[in-house]
Amino acid sequence: MSQSLHPMLNIAVKAARAAGSIINRASLDVDSLKVNTKAPNDFVTEVDQAAEQAIIETLLTAYPGHGILAEESGRTHGAKHSDFVWIIDPLDGTTNFIHGFPVYCVSIALSFRGKIEQAVVYDPTRNDLFIASKGRGAYLNDKRLRVSRRTRLADALIGTGFPFRKGDNFQRYLKMFEAVLPHCAGVRRPGSAALDLCYVAAGYTDGFFETGLSPWDIAAGSLIITEAGGLIGNFTGEADFLHQREVVAGNPKVYAQLVQLLTPFSRVITEDEAAPAPAPVPEPDAKPAERKPIRLRKKAVEPTQGDDAPF
């Protein structure tokens, strides 16, 4: 597979696997890890830092003129004004990792002039490699990914992430949870947003929503979803989600129904005002109830139709 990848994606895969090796070695003895607290319930380990260093070294050796946006070191490495920016989360799911709960991953995306063009999410526990290049489809270990075909939210399994940092709006999230839970078949909280997005792309879940996420949590997963035929946006269904700290994703039918439930909770509209009760979700075949249209700046990121041949 590696011979036919886009050269930049190939380097990203190499970087992700290098980070994965560091993480796997450290996972054999998590009790001896040095853990620091960035904020209450927000942890960083020496593994996060070593993995990030390995990724940045690999990327900048190949592309010294590129910029870097990384979770632990921000923009301190790489070129400051490049059109190419690598967006990196060296260990998404650090709390899971510290506890030996095997759901965490490495996430690497390449943005060109603000658009994500290459994406890698690597799960070192399962040796699962999720990749996507813009317009060329999304793959898991050589297998083409497609979002699920479920059309009814009532049949859908939805992924989410609970707020966990001090200062997060827990009450707002509980209202959201209360709005979504009765309308779907189940809600899951694995604990790694980057993997959660890949699970939507693979059809393991039918949709996903979370608040409080940073660009490095969702950049790679967002391209993997759209290349698998899914949609991703903010709670009002706009494509402007990377820096909005709210994201919803899913197959097209489930996405539309989640957006209808979550729109009242959007910071774009409410800016943390008390959210009104969400409108009921119509079945896909039913005519939606009339409501005032929301002014959208852009549509949600559309799925792309890559040809079925791998790279």
PDB file of C-alpha atoms in Angstrom, residues 11-249:
ATOM      1  CA  ILE A  11       5.525  10.586   5.324  1.00  0.00           C
ATOM      2  CA  ALA A  12       2.562  11.095   7.675  1.00  0.00           C
ATOM      3  CA  VAL A  13       2.075   7.320   7.924  1.00  0.00           C
ATOM      4  CA  LYS A  14       5.780   6.903   8.719  1.00  0.00           C
ATOM      5  CA  ALA A  15       5.500   9.574  11.446  1.00  0.00           C
ATOM      6  CA  ALA A  16       2.341   8.023  12.911  1.00  0.00           C
ATOM      7  CA  ARG A  17       3.910   4.559  13.083  1.00  0.00           C
ATOM      8  CA  ALA A  18       7.026   5.984  14.775  1.00  0.00           C
ATOM      9  CA  ALA A  19       4.809   7.621  17.400  1.00  0.00           C
ATOM     10  CA  GLY A  20       2.786   4.413  17.729  1.00  0.00           C
ATOM     11  CA  SER A  21       5.935   2.430  18.530  1.00  0.00           C
ATOM     12  CA  ILE A  22       6.798   4.850  21.348  1.00  0.00           C
ATOM     13  CA  ILE A  23       3.238   4.605  22.704  1.00  0.00           C
ATOM     14  CA  ASN A  24       3.154   0.791  22.521  1.00  0.00           C
ATOM     15  CA  ARG A  25       6.470   0.464  24.347  1.00  0.00           C
ATOM     16  CA  ALA A  26       5.282   2.800  27.096  1.00  0.00           C
ATOM     17  CA  SER A  27       1.942   0.975  27.396  1.00  0.00           C
ATOM     18  CA  LEU A  28       3.782  -2.082  28.729  1.00  0.00           C
ATOM     19  CA  ASP A  29       4.513  -0.187  31.961  1.00  0.00           C
ATOM     20  CA  VAL A  30       2.061   2.689  32.331  1.00  0.00           C
ATOM     21  CA  ASP A  31       2.468   2.715  36.135  1.00  0.00           C
ATOM     22  CA  SER A  32       6.007   4.040  35.806  1.00  0.00           C
ATOM     23  CA  LEU A  33       4.999   6.951  33.567  1.00  0.00           C
ATOM     24  CA  LYS A  34       5.530  10.507  34.670  1.00  0.00           C
ATOM     25  CA  VAL A  35       2.149  12.252  34.378  1.00  0.00           C
ATOM     26  CA  ASN A  36       1.689  16.010  34.548  1.00  0.00           C
ATOM     27  CA  THR A  37      -1.602  17.869  34.806  1.00  0.00           C
ATOM     28  CA  LYS A  38      -2.220  20.699  32.337  1.00  0.00           C
ATOM     29  CA  ALA A  39      -5.532  21.424  34.091  1.00  0.00           C
ATOM     30  CA  PRO A  40      -7.832  19.323  36.290  1.00  0.00           C
ATOM     31  CA  ASN A  41      -8.576  16.062  34.409  1.00  0.00           C
ATOM     32  CA  ASP A  42      -6.386  17.209  31.483  1.00  0.00           C
ATOM     33  CA  PHE A  43      -3.218  15.124  31.496  1.00  0.00           C
ATOM     34  CA  VAL A  44       0.015  15.053  29.548  1.00  0.00           C
ATOM     35  CA  THR A  45       2.660  12.336  29.848  1.00  0.00           C
ATOM     36  CA  GLU A  46       6.262  12.084  28.730  1.00  0.00           C
ATOM     37  CA  VAL A  47       4.872   9.698  26.084  1.00  0.00           C
ATOM     38  CA  ASP A  48       2.726  12.463  24.533  1.00  0.00           C
ATOM     39  CA  GLN A  49       5.811  14.639  24.342  1.00  0.00           C
ATOM     40  CA  ALA A  50       8.149  11.945  22.987  1.00  0.00           C
ATOM     41  CA  ALA A  51       5.575  10.859  20.385  1.00  0.00           C
ATOM     42  CA  GLU A  52       5.016  14.471  19.286  1.00  0.00           C
ATOM     43  CA  GLN A  53       8.765  15.027  18.983  1.00  0.00           C
ATOM     44  CA  ALA A  54       9.132  11.908  16.794  1.00  0.00           C
ATOM     45  CA  ILE A  55       6.273  13.049  14.542  1.00  0.00           C
ATOM     46  CA  ILE A  56       7.593  16.592  14.120  1.00  0.00           C
ATOM     47  CA  GLU A  57      11.129  15.349  13.442  1.00  0.00           C
ATOM     48  CA  THR A  58       9.879  12.955  10.741  1.00  0.00           C
ATOM     49  CA  LEU A  59       7.685  15.591   9.067  1.00  0.00           C
ATOM     50  CA  LEU A  60      10.194  18.457   9.144  1.00  0.00           C
ATOM     51  CA  THR A  61      13.049  16.252   7.929  1.00  0.00           C
ATOM     52  CA  ALA A  62      10.966  15.573   4.812  1.00  0.00           C
ATOM     53  CA  TYR A  63       9.332  19.015   4.555  1.00  0.00           C
ATOM     54  CA  PRO A  64      11.405  21.642   6.409  1.00  0.00           C
ATOM     55  CA  GLY A  65       9.371  24.498   4.895  1.00  0.00           C
ATOM     56  CA  HIS A  66       6.052  23.320   6.344  1.00  0.00           C
ATOM     57  CA  GLY A  67       4.282  24.704   9.403  1.00  0.00           C
ATOM     58  CA  ILE A  68       3.301  22.730  12.508  1.00  0.00           C
ATOM     59  CA  LEU A  69       0.295  23.012  14.837  1.00  0.00           C
ATOM     60  CA  ALA A  70       0.695  20.411  17.578  1.00  0.00           C
ATOM     61  CA  GLU A  71      -1.195  19.807  20.808  1.00  0.00           C
ATOM     62  CA  GLU A  72       1.760  19.940  23.199  1.00  0.00           C
ATOM     63  CA  SER A  73       4.084  22.421  21.473  1.00  0.00           C
ATOM     64  CA  GLY A  74       1.641  24.581  19.513  1.00  0.00           C
ATOM     65  CA  ARG A  75       3.334  26.434  16.634  1.00  0.00           C
ATOM     66  CA  THR A  76       6.835  26.580  18.104  1.00  0.00           C
ATOM     67  CA  HIS A  77       8.233  24.257  15.403  1.00  0.00           C
ATOM     68  CA  GLY A  78       8.214  24.551  11.639  1.00  0.00           C
ATOM     69  CA  ALA A  79       7.793  27.505   9.307  1.00  0.00           C
ATOM     70  CA  LYS A  80       5.494  30.217  10.656  1.00  0.00           C
ATOM     71  CA  HIS A  81       3.824  31.352   7.406  1.00  0.00           C
ATOM     72  CA  SER A  82       3.695  28.247   5.215  1.00  0.00           C
ATOM     73  CA  ASP A  83       0.576  27.361   3.192  1.00  0.00           C
ATOM     74  CA  PHE A  84       1.195  23.792   4.404  1.00  0.00           C
ATOM     75  CA  VAL A  85       0.454  23.147   8.094  1.00  0.00           C
ATOM     76  CA  TRP A  86       0.617  19.757   9.809  1.00  0.00           C
ATOM     77  CA  ILE A  87      -2.013  19.453  12.570  1.00  0.00           C
ATOM     78  CA  ILE A  88      -0.895  16.882  15.135  1.00  0.00           C
ATOM     79  CA  ASP A  89      -2.298  15.104  18.168  1.00  0.00           C
ATOM     80  CA  PRO A  90       0.456  12.692  19.268  1.00  0.00           C
ATOM     81  CA  LEU A  91      -1.776  10.768  21.693  1.00  0.00           C
ATOM     82  CA  ASP A  92      -5.521  11.358  21.526  1.00  0.00           C
ATOM     83  CA  GLY A  93      -7.048   9.604  24.521  1.00  0.00           C
ATOM     84  CA  THR A  94      -4.296  10.244  27.081  1.00  0.00           C
ATOM     85  CA  THR A  95      -6.622   9.552  30.035  1.00  0.00           C
ATOM     86  CA  ASN A  96      -7.508   6.152  28.531  1.00  0.00           C
ATOM     87  CA  PHE A  97      -3.798   5.458  27.953  1.00  0.00           C
ATOM     88  CA  ILE A  98      -2.835   6.300  31.552  1.00  0.00           C
ATOM     89  CA  HIS A  99      -5.426   3.810  32.807  1.00  0.00           C
ATOM     90  CA  GLY A 100      -4.513   1.062  30.344  1.00  0.00           C
ATOM     91  CA  PHE A 101      -7.904   1.412  28.629  1.00  0.00           C
ATOM     92  CA  PRO A 102      -6.995   0.496  25.034  1.00  0.00           C
ATOM     93  CA  VAL A 103      -8.726   3.285  23.072  1.00  0.00           C
ATOM     94  CA  TYR A 104      -6.250   5.954  21.970  1.00  0.00           C
ATOM     95  CA  CYS A 105      -4.501   6.949  18.777  1.00  0.00           C
ATOM     96  CA  VAL A 106      -2.123   9.194  16.862  1.00  0.00           C
ATOM     97  CA  SER A 107      -3.768  11.829  14.635  1.00  0.00           C
ATOM     98  CA  ILE A 108      -1.926  13.698  11.855  1.00  0.00           C
ATOM     99  CA  ALA A 109      -3.495  15.935   9.201  1.00  0.00           C
ATOM    100  CA  LEU A 110      -1.998  18.162   6.506  1.00  0.00           C
ATOM    101  CA  SER A 111      -3.790  21.413   5.802  1.00  0.00           C
ATOM    102  CA  PHE A 112      -3.095  23.426   2.635  1.00  0.00           C
ATOM    103  CA  ARG A 113      -4.382  27.003   2.773  1.00  0.00           C
ATOM    104  CA  GLY A 114      -6.839  26.029   5.485  1.00  0.00           C
ATOM    105  CA  LYS A 115      -8.237  22.896   3.786  1.00  0.00           C
ATOM    106  CA  ILE A 116      -7.387  19.399   5.026  1.00  0.00           C
ATOM    107  CA  GLU A 117      -5.752  17.421   2.193  1.00  0.00           C
ATOM    108  CA  GLN A 118      -4.094  14.404   3.885  1.00  0.00           C
ATOM    109  CA  ALA A 119      -5.095  12.496   7.011  1.00  0.00           C
ATOM    110  CA  VAL A 120      -3.760   9.643   9.128  1.00  0.00           C
ATOM    111  CA  VAL A 121      -5.237   8.226  12.327  1.00  0.00           C
ATOM    112  CA  TYR A 122      -3.261   5.317  13.746  1.00  0.00           C
ATOM    113  CA  ASP A 123      -4.525   3.047  16.522  1.00  0.00           C
ATOM    114  CA  PRO A 124      -1.348   1.413  17.889  1.00  0.00           C
ATOM    115  CA  THR A 125      -3.213  -1.053  20.122  1.00  0.00           C
ATOM    116  CA  ARG A 126      -4.934  -2.725  17.152  1.00  0.00           C
ATOM    117  CA  ASN A 127      -2.384  -1.716  14.483  1.00  0.00           C
ATOM    118  CA  ASP A 128      -5.281  -0.063  12.621  1.00  0.00           C
ATOM    119  CA  LEU A 129      -4.297   2.597  10.100  1.00  0.00           C
ATOM    120  CA  PHE A 130      -7.019   4.962   8.869  1.00  0.00           C
ATOM    121  CA  ILE A 131      -5.902   7.154   5.949  1.00  0.00           C
ATOM    122  CA  ALA A 132      -7.399   9.584   3.445  1.00  0.00           C
ATOM    123  CA  SER A 133      -6.232  11.875   0.654  1.00  0.00           C
ATOM    124  CA  LYS A 134      -8.634  14.538  -0.598  1.00  0.00           C
ATOM    125  CA  GLY A 135     -10.643  13.202  -3.544  1.00  0.00           C
ATOM    126  CA  ARG A 136      -9.115   9.712  -3.340  1.00  0.00           C
ATOM    127  CA  GLY A 137     -11.215   7.953  -0.721  1.00  0.00           C
ATOM    128  CA  ALA A 138     -10.651   6.774   2.839  1.00  0.00           C
ATOM    129  CA  TYR A 139      -9.149   3.430   3.812  1.00  0.00           C
ATOM    130  CA  LEU A 140      -8.604   1.228   6.838  1.00  0.00           C
ATOM    131  CA  ASN A 141      -5.664  -1.154   6.280  1.00  0.00           C
ATOM    132  CA  ASP A 142      -6.278  -1.311   2.486  1.00  0.00           C
ATOM    133  CA  LYS A 143     -10.062  -1.641   2.822  1.00  0.00           C
ATOM    134  CA  ARG A 144     -12.172   1.155   1.345  1.00  0.00           C
ATOM    135  CA  LEU A 145     -14.295   2.864   4.008  1.00  0.00           C
ATOM    136  CA  ARG A 146     -17.959   3.778   3.627  1.00  0.00           C
ATOM    137  CA  VAL A 147     -20.263   5.336   6.201  1.00  0.00           C
ATOM    138  CA  SER A 148     -23.267   3.285   7.295  1.00  0.00           C
ATOM    139  CA  ARG A 149     -26.525   3.270   5.332  1.00  0.00           C
ATOM    140  CA  ARG A 150     -28.910   3.634   8.271  1.00  0.00           C
ATOM    141  CA  THR A 151     -31.468   6.319   7.580  1.00  0.00           C
ATOM    142  CA  ARG A 152     -33.394   6.530  10.857  1.00  0.00           C
ATOM    143  CA  LEU A 153     -31.891   8.141  13.928  1.00  0.00           C
ATOM    144  CA  ALA A 154     -34.001   5.693  15.940  1.00  0.00           C
ATOM    145  CA  ASP A 155     -31.801   2.853  14.589  1.00  0.00           C
ATOM    146  CA  ALA A 156     -28.505   4.730  14.916  1.00  0.00           C
ATOM    147  CA  LEU A 157     -25.607   4.209  17.302  1.00  0.00           C
ATOM    148  CA  ILE A 158     -24.117   7.616  18.160  1.00  0.00           C
ATOM    149  CA  GLY A 159     -20.649   8.396  19.500  1.00  0.00           C
ATOM    150  CA  THR A 160     -19.964  11.331  21.795  1.00  0.00           C
ATOM    151  CA  GLY A 161     -17.464  12.744  24.269  1.00  0.00           C
ATOM    152  CA  PHE A 162     -18.328  14.024  27.711  1.00  0.00           C
ATOM    153  CA  PRO A 163     -16.950  17.388  28.860  1.00  0.00           C
ATOM    154  CA  PHE A 164     -14.206  16.791  31.415  1.00  0.00           C
ATOM    155  CA  ARG A 165     -12.240  20.014  31.941  1.00  0.00           C
ATOM    156  CA  LYS A 166     -12.930  22.584  34.619  1.00  0.00           C
ATOM    157  CA  GLY A 167     -14.864  25.411  32.992  1.00  0.00           C
ATOM    158  CA  ASP A 168     -16.635  23.174  30.469  1.00  0.00           C
ATOM    159  CA  ASN A 169     -20.376  23.766  30.320  1.00  0.00           C
ATOM    160  CA  PHE A 170     -21.635  20.524  31.847  1.00  0.00           C
ATOM    161  CA  GLN A 171     -25.260  21.662  32.062  1.00  0.00           C
ATOM    162  CA  ARG A 172     -25.335  22.538  28.366  1.00  0.00           C
ATOM    163  CA  TYR A 173     -23.930  19.125  27.522  1.00  0.00           C
ATOM    164  CA  LEU A 174     -26.443  17.297  29.740  1.00  0.00           C
ATOM    165  CA  LYS A 175     -29.291  19.070  27.927  1.00  0.00           C
ATOM    166  CA  MET A 176     -27.771  17.985  24.593  1.00  0.00           C
ATOM    167  CA  PHE A 177     -27.430  14.416  25.831  1.00  0.00           C
ATOM    168  CA  GLU A 178     -31.019  14.462  27.009  1.00  0.00           C
ATOM    169  CA  ALA A 179     -32.103  15.736  23.574  1.00  0.00           C
ATOM    170  CA  VAL A 180     -30.222  13.046  21.609  1.00  0.00           C
ATOM    171  CA  LEU A 181     -30.474   9.921  23.784  1.00  0.00           C
ATOM    172  CA  PRO A 182     -34.235   9.194  23.472  1.00  0.00           C
ATOM    173  CA  HIS A 183     -34.087   9.529  19.681  1.00  0.00           C
ATOM    174  CA  CYS A 184     -31.329   6.976  18.927  1.00  0.00           C
ATOM    175  CA  ALA A 185     -30.543   3.296  19.521  1.00  0.00           C
ATOM    176  CA  GLY A 186     -27.622   4.007  21.854  1.00  0.00           C
ATOM    177  CA  VAL A 187     -24.822   6.405  22.747  1.00  0.00           C
ATOM    178  CA  ARG A 188     -21.162   5.434  23.225  1.00  0.00           C
ATOM    179  CA  ARG A 189     -18.258   7.385  24.757  1.00  0.00           C
ATOM    180  CA  PRO A 190     -14.979   5.601  23.893  1.00  0.00           C
ATOM    181  CA  GLY A 191     -12.761   8.546  24.872  1.00  0.00           C
ATOM    182  CA  SER A 192     -10.771   9.433  21.737  1.00  0.00           C
ATOM    183  CA  ALA A 193     -12.436  11.917  19.377  1.00  0.00           C
ATOM    184  CA  ALA A 194     -10.081  11.156  16.479  1.00  0.00           C
ATOM    185  CA  LEU A 195     -10.981   7.455  16.644  1.00  0.00           C
ATOM    186  CA  ASP A 196     -14.664   8.291  17.157  1.00  0.00           C
ATOM    187  CA  LEU A 197     -14.660  10.106  13.807  1.00  0.00           C
ATOM    188  CA  CYS A 198     -12.938   7.146  12.136  1.00  0.00           C
ATOM    189  CA  TYR A 199     -15.599   4.841  13.590  1.00  0.00           C
ATOM    190  CA  VAL A 200     -18.269   6.927  11.828  1.00  0.00           C
ATOM    191  CA  ALA A 201     -16.274   6.660   8.576  1.00  0.00           C
ATOM    192  CA  ALA A 202     -16.048   2.879   9.013  1.00  0.00           C
ATOM    193  CA  GLY A 203     -19.763   2.546   9.794  1.00  0.00           C
ATOM    194  CA  TYR A 204     -19.158   1.248  13.342  1.00  0.00           C
ATOM    195  CA  THR A 205     -21.257   4.179  14.533  1.00  0.00           C
ATOM    196  CA  ASP A 206     -23.742   6.225  12.511  1.00  0.00           C
ATOM    197  CA  GLY A 207     -23.032   9.666  13.959  1.00  0.00           C
ATOM    198  CA  PHE A 208     -20.982  11.621  16.476  1.00  0.00           C
ATOM    199  CA  PHE A 209     -21.146  14.901  18.373  1.00  0.00           C
ATOM    200  CA  GLU A 210     -18.924  16.627  20.913  1.00  0.00           C
ATOM    201  CA  THR A 211     -18.128  20.074  22.301  1.00  0.00           C
ATOM    202  CA  GLY A 212     -14.861  21.572  23.486  1.00  0.00           C
ATOM    203  CA  LEU A 213     -12.635  19.927  20.878  1.00  0.00           C
ATOM    204  CA  SER A 214      -9.489  21.492  19.429  1.00  0.00           C
ATOM    205  CA  PRO A 215      -8.388  21.410  15.758  1.00  0.00           C
ATOM    206  CA  TRP A 216      -5.850  18.606  16.371  1.00  0.00           C
ATOM    207  CA  ASP A 217      -8.617  16.358  17.770  1.00  0.00           C
ATOM    208  CA  ILE A 218     -10.732  16.491  14.610  1.00  0.00           C
ATOM    209  CA  ALA A 219      -8.627  17.621  11.620  1.00  0.00           C
ATOM    210  CA  ALA A 220      -7.602  14.164  10.358  1.00  0.00           C
ATOM    211  CA  GLY A 221     -10.909  12.483  11.227  1.00  0.00           C
ATOM    212  CA  SER A 222     -12.888  15.141   9.376  1.00  0.00           C
ATOM    213  CA  LEU A 223     -11.273  14.269   6.025  1.00  0.00           C
ATOM    214  CA  ILE A 224     -11.558  10.533   6.674  1.00  0.00           C
ATOM    215  CA  ILE A 225     -15.322  10.985   7.236  1.00  0.00           C
ATOM    216  CA  THR A 226     -15.976  13.042   4.112  1.00  0.00           C
ATOM    217  CA  GLU A 227     -13.870  10.703   1.970  1.00  0.00           C
ATOM    218  CA  ALA A 228     -16.007   7.827   3.297  1.00  0.00           C
ATOM    219  CA  GLY A 229     -19.181   9.591   2.115  1.00  0.00           C
ATOM    220  CA  GLY A 230     -20.152  11.241   5.409  1.00  0.00           C
ATOM    221  CA  LEU A 231     -20.801  14.813   6.488  1.00  0.00           C
ATOM    222  CA  ILE A 232     -19.204  16.897   9.233  1.00  0.00           C
ATOM    223  CA  GLY A 233     -19.964  20.402  10.464  1.00  0.00           C
ATOM    224  CA  ASN A 234     -20.780  22.499  13.484  1.00  0.00           C
ATOM    225  CA  PHE A 235     -24.123  22.226  15.300  1.00  0.00           C
ATOM    226  CA  THR A 236     -25.882  24.469  12.765  1.00  0.00           C
ATOM    227  CA  GLY A 237     -24.659  22.354   9.861  1.00  0.00           C
ATOM    228  CA  GLU A 238     -21.969  24.729   8.619  1.00  0.00           C
ATOM    229  CA  ALA A 239     -18.526  23.706   7.395  1.00  0.00           C
ATOM    230  CA  ASP A 240     -16.900  26.125   9.855  1.00  0.00           C
ATOM    231  CA  PHE A 241     -16.230  23.573  12.628  1.00  0.00           C
ATOM    232  CA  LEU A 242     -12.454  23.255  13.048  1.00  0.00           C
ATOM    233  CA  HIS A 243     -12.153  26.184  15.463  1.00  0.00           C
ATOM    234  CA  GLN A 244     -15.743  26.325  16.770  1.00  0.00           C
ATOM    235  CA  ARG A 245     -15.283  23.814  19.609  1.00  0.00           C
ATOM    236  CA  GLU A 246     -18.401  21.951  18.520  1.00  0.00           C
ATOM    237  CA  VAL A 247     -18.671  19.210  15.927  1.00  0.00           C
ATOM    238  CA  VAL A 248     -21.313  16.853  14.590  1.00  0.00           C
ATOM    239  CA  ALA A 249     -20.690  14.127  12.002  1.00  0.00           C
TER     240      ALA A 249
END
